[in-house]
XYZ file of N, CA, C and O in Angstrom:
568
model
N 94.113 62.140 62.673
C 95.098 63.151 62.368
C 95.687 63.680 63.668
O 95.057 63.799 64.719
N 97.059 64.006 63.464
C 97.552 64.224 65.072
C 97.809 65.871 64.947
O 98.445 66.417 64.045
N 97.271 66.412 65.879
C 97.331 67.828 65.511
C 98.548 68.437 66.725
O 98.547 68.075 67.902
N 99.638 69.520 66.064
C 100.994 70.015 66.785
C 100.466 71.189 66.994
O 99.764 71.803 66.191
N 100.867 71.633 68.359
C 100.851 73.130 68.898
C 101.469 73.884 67.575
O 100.844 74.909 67.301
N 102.314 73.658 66.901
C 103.103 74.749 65.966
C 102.130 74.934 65.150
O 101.937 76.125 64.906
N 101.236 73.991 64.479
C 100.159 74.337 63.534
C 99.038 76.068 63.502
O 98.513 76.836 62.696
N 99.253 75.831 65.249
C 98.440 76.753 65.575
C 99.140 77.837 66.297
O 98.318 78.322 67.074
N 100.254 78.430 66.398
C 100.766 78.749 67.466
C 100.349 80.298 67.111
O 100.045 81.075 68.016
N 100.356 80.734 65.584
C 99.962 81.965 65.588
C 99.001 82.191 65.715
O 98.858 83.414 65.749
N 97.794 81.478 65.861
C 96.498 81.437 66.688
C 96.224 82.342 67.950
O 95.297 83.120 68.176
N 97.438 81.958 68.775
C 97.363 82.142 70.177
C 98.091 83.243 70.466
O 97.763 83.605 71.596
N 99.035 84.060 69.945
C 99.104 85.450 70.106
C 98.666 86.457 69.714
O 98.349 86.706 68.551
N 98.577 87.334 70.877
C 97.858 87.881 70.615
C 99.092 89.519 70.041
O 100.278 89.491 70.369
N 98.634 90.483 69.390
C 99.421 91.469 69.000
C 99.328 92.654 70.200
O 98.266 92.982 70.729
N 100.601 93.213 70.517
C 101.252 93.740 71.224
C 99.983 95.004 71.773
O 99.722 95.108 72.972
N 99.243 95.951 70.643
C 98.862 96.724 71.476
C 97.308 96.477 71.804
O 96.625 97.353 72.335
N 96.678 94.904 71.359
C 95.154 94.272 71.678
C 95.874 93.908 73.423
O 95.379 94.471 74.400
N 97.066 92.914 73.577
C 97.597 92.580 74.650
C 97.342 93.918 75.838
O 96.893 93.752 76.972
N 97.675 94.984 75.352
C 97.365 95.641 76.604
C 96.667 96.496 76.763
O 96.900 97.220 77.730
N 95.395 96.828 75.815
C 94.144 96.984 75.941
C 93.326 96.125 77.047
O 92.689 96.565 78.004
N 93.510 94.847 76.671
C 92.961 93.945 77.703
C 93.567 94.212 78.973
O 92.891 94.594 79.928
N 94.757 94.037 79.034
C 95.770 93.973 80.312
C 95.282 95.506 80.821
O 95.029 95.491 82.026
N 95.141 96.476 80.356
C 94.541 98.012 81.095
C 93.124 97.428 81.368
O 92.919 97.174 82.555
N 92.177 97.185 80.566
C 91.291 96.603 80.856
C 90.643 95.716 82.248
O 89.601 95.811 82.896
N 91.931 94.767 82.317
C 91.492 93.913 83.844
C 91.676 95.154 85.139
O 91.088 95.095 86.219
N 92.445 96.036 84.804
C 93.585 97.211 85.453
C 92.348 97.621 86.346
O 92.175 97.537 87.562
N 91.177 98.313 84.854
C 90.277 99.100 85.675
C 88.736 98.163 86.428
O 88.060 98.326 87.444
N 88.717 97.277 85.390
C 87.933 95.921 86.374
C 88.389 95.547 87.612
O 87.480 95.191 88.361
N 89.400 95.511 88.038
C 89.882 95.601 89.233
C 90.122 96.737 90.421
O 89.930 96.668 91.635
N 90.470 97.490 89.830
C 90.153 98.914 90.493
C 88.568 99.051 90.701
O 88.176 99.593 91.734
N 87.646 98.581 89.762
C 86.028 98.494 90.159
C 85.880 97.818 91.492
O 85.297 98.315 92.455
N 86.536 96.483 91.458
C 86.054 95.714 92.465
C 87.374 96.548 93.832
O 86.950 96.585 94.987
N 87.953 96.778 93.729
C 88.810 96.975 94.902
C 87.740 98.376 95.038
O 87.038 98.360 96.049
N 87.626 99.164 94.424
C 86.797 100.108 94.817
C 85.510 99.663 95.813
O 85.515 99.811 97.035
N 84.268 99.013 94.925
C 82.792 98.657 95.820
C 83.622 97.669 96.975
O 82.668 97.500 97.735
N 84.434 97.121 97.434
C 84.898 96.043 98.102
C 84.801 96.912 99.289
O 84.044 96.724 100.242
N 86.061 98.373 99.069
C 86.382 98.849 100.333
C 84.804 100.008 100.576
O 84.583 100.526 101.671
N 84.117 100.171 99.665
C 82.474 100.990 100.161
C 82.027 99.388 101.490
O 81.706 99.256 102.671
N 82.221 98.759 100.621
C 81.235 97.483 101.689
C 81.917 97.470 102.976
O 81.271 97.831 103.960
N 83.107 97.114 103.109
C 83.709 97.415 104.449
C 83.074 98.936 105.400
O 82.881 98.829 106.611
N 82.841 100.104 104.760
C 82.708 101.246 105.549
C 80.569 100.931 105.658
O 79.855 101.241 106.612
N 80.245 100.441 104.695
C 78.587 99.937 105.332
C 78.548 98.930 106.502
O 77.942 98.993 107.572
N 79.430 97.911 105.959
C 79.354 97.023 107.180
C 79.627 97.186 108.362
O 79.025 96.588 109.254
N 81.117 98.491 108.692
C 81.461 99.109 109.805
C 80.380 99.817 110.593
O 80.317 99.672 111.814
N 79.198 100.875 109.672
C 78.392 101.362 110.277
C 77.069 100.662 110.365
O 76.155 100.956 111.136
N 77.082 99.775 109.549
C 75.546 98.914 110.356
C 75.504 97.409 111.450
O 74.730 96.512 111.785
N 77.154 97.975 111.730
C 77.618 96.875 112.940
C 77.350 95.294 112.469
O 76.742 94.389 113.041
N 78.153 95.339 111.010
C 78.368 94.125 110.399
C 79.755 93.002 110.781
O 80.099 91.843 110.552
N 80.342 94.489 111.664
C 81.967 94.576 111.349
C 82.548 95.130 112.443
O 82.100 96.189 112.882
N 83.578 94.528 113.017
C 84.324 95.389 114.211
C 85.242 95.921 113.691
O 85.763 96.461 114.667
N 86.064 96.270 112.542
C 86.809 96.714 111.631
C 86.956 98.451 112.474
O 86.136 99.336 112.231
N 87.680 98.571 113.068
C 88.552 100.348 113.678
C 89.065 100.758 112.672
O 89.937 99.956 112.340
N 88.982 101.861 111.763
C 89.138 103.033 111.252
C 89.244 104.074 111.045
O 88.491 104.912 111.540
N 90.160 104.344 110.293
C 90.960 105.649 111.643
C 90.637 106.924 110.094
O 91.294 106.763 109.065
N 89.750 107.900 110.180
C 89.241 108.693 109.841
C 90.346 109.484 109.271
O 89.907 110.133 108.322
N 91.843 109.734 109.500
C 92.892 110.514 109.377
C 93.726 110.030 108.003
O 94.462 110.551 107.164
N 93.119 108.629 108.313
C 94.364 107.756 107.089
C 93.028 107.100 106.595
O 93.348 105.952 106.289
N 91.888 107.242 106.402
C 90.658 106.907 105.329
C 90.606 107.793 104.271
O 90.429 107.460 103.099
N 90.831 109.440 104.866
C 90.186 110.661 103.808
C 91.981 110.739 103.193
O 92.423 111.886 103.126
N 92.574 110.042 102.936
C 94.095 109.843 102.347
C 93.996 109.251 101.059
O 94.731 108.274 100.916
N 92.967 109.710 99.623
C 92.823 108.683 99.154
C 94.118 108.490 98.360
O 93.945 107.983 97.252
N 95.080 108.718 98.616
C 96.467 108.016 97.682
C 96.386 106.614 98.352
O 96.969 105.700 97.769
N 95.801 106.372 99.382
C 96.533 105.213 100.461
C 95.744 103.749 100.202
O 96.420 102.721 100.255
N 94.738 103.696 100.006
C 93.876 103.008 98.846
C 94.614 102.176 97.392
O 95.496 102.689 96.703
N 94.027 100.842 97.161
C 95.037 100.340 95.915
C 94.407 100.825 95.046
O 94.978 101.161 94.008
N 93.176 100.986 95.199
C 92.945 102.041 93.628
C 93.485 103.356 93.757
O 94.023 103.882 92.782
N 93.410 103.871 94.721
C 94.340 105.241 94.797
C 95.689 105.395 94.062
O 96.049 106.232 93.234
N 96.242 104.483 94.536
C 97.617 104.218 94.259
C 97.593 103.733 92.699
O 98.529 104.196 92.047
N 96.683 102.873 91.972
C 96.903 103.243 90.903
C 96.679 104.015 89.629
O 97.044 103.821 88.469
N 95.729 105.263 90.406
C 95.441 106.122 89.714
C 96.260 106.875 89.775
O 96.342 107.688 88.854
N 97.425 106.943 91.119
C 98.441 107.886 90.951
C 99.214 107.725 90.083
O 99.497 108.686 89.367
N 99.940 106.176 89.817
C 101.109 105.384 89.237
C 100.450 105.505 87.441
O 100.253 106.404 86.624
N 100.220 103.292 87.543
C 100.141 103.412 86.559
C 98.734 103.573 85.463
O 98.767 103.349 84.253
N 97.728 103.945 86.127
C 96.365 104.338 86.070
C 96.607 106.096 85.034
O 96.006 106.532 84.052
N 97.643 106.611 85.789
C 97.667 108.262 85.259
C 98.653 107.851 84.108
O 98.585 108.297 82.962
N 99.416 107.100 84.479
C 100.605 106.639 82.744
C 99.705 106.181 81.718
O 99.975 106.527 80.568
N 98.484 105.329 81.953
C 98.012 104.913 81.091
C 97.183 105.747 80.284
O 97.312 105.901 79.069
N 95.737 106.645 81.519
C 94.744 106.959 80.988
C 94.770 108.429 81.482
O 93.754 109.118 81.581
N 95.868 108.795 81.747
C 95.798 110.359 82.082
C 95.376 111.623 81.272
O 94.797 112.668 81.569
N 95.927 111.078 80.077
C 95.736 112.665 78.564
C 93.455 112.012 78.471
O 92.629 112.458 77.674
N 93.294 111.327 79.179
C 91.306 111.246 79.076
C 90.879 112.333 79.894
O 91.558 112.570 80.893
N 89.781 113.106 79.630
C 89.092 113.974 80.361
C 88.432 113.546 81.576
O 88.347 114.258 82.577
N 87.869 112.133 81.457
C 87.385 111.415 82.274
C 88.334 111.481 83.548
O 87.930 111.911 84.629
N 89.586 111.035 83.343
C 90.162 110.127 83.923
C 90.457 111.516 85.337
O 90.368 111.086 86.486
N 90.832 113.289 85.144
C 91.117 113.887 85.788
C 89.500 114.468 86.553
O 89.389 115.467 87.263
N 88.491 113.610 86.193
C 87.050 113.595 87.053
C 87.404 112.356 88.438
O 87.421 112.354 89.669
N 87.565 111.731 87.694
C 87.973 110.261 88.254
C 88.652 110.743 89.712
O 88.114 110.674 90.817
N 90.004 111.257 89.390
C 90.683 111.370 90.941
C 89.492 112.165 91.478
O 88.745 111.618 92.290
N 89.257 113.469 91.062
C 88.075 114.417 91.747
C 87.646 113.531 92.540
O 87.863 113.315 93.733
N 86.722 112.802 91.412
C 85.529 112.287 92.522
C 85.824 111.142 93.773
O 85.105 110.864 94.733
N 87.314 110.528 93.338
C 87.519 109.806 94.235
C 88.121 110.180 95.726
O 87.918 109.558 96.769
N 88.904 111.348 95.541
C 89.277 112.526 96.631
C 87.762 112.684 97.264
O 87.618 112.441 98.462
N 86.958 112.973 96.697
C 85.646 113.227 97.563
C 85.319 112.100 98.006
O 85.143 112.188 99.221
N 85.161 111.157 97.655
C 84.344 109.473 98.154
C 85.832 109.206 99.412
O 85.354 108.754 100.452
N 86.739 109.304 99.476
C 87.440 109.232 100.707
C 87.067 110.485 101.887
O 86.889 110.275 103.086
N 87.014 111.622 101.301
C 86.773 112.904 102.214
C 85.214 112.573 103.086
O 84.846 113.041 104.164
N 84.644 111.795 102.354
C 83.098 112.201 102.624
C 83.065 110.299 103.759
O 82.559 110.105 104.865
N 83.829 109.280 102.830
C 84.169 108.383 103.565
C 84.622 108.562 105.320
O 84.143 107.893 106.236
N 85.392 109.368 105.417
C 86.399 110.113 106.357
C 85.172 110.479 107.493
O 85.134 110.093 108.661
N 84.218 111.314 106.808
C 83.571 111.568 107.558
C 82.137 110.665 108.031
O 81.500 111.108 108.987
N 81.837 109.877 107.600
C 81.106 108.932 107.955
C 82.126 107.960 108.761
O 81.648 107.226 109.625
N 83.076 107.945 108.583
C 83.709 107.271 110.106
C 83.879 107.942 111.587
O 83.938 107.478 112.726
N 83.939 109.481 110.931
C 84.588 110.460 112.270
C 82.837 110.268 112.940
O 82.784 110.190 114.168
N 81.695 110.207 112.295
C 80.192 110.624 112.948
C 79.814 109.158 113.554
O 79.086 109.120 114.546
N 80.215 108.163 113.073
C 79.781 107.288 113.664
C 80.970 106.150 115.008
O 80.668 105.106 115.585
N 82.536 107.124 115.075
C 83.007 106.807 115.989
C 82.442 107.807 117.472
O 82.599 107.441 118.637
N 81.808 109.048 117.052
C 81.329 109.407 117.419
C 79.959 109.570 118.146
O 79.534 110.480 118.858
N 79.288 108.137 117.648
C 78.418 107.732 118.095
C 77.036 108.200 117.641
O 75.954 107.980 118.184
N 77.322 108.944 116.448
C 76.388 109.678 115.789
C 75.542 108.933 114.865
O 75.169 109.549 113.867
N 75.111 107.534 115.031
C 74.755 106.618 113.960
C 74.025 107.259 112.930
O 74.409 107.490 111.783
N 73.010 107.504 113.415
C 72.037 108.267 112.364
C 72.703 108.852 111.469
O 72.543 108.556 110.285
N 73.492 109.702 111.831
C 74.292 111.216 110.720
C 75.145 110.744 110.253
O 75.245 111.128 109.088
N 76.339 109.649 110.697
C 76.872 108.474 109.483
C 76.079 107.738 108.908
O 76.353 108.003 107.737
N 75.125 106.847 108.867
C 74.456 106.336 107.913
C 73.583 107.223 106.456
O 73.208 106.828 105.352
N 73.524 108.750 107.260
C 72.937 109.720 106.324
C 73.713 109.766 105.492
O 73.314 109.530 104.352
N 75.515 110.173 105.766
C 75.797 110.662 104.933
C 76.825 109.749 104.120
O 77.623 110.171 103.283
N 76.652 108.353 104.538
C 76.819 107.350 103.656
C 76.214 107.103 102.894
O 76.685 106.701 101.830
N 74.960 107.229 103.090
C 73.758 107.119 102.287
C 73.660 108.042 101.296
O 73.165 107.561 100.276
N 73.872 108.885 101.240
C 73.594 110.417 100.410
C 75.513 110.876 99.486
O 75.941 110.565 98.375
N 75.946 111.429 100.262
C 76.962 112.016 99.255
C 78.173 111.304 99.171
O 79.054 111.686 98.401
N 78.324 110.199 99.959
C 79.411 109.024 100.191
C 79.014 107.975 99.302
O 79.871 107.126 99.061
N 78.205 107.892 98.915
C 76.744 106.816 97.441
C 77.579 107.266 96.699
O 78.557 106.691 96.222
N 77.085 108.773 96.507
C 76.865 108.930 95.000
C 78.650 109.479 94.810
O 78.858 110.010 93.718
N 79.289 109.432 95.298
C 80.701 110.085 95.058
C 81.279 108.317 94.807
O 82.015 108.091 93.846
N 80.939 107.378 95.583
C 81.528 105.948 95.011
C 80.690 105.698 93.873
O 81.211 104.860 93.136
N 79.432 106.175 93.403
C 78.933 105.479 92.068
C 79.259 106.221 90.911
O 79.157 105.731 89.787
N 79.679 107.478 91.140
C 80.581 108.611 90.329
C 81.744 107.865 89.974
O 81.977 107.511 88.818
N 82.476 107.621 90.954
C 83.929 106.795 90.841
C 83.754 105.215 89.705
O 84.500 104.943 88.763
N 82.573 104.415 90.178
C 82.678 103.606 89.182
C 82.317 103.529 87.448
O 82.635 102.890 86.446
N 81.312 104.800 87.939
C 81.153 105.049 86.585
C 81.901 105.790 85.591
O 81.552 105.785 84.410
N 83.070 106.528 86.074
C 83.845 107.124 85.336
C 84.732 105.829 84.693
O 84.878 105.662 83.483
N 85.312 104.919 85.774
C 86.185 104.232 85.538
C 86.055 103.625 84.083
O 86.794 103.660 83.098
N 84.586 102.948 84.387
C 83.889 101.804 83.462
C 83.784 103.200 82.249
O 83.910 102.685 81.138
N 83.643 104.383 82.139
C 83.850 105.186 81.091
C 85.232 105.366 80.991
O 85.338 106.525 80.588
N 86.140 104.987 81.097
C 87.566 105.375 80.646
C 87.812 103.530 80.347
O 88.991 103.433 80.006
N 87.357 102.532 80.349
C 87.665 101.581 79.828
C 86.502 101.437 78.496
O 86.705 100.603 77.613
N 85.636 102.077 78.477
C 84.882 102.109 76.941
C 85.820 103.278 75.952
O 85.811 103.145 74.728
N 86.687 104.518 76.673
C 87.051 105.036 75.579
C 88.665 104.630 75.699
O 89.367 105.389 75.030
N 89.271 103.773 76.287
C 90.600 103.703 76.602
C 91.154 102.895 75.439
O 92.353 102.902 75.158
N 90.183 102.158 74.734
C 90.794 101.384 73.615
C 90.502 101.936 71.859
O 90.608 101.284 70.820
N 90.117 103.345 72.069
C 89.257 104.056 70.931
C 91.081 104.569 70.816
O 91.447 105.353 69.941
């Protein structure tokens, strides 16, 4: 039997508002990984993984960031009216502020007191950030 794409074609679309459930979906899966991507860059900077110069002035900027940027854009068009979602910038304003400063202590030569406070409130302000996210993609399709 010879089987035609037309047989099946309504198979393969998908309806307009499943389409961008998913499509928001990859949005904030990606914003996950662009998020832990740029934490690994600021560990690797301070455990001299990395010659990577960072400039403490334009780190604690978190609009300047691609997840920044699309929590400003289309991150706030999408998932803005969520309760989550106005934690979300919070905590991500802090994970740059606190970022900021684990660069200023350890251009400073302060290793110890950047690795502390990477370790401690620069952690938990990026594991805040992912976990909100990954909570606004469990209620983003409700």
């Amino acid at each position: 039997a010879a089987w035609n794409a037309e047989d099946n074609a309504s198979e393969l679309v998908l309806d307009a508002e499943y389409a961008d459930h998913l499509a928001m979906e990859m949005e904030i899966d990606a914003g996950i990984a662009l998020h832990e991507n740029w934490r690994a860059r600021l560990e690797d900077m301070v455990h001299g993984r990395s010659t990577e110069v960072m400039r403490p002035e334009r780190v604690c900027q978190d609009h300047r960031c691609q997840l920044g940027r699309w929590l400003q854009g289309a991150g706030r068009a999408r998932l803005g009216q969520h309760t989550a979602f106005g934690m979300l910038v919070a905590r991500h304003k802090y994970f740059h502020q606190q970022a900021a400063a684990v660069v200023t202590l350890f251009q400073a030569g302060d290793l110890q007191q950047s690795q502390k406070v990477l370790k401690t409130s620069c952690r938990h302000a990026s594991n805040q950030v992912v976990l909100l996210l990954k909570e606004l993609k469990n209620h983003a399709g409700r």
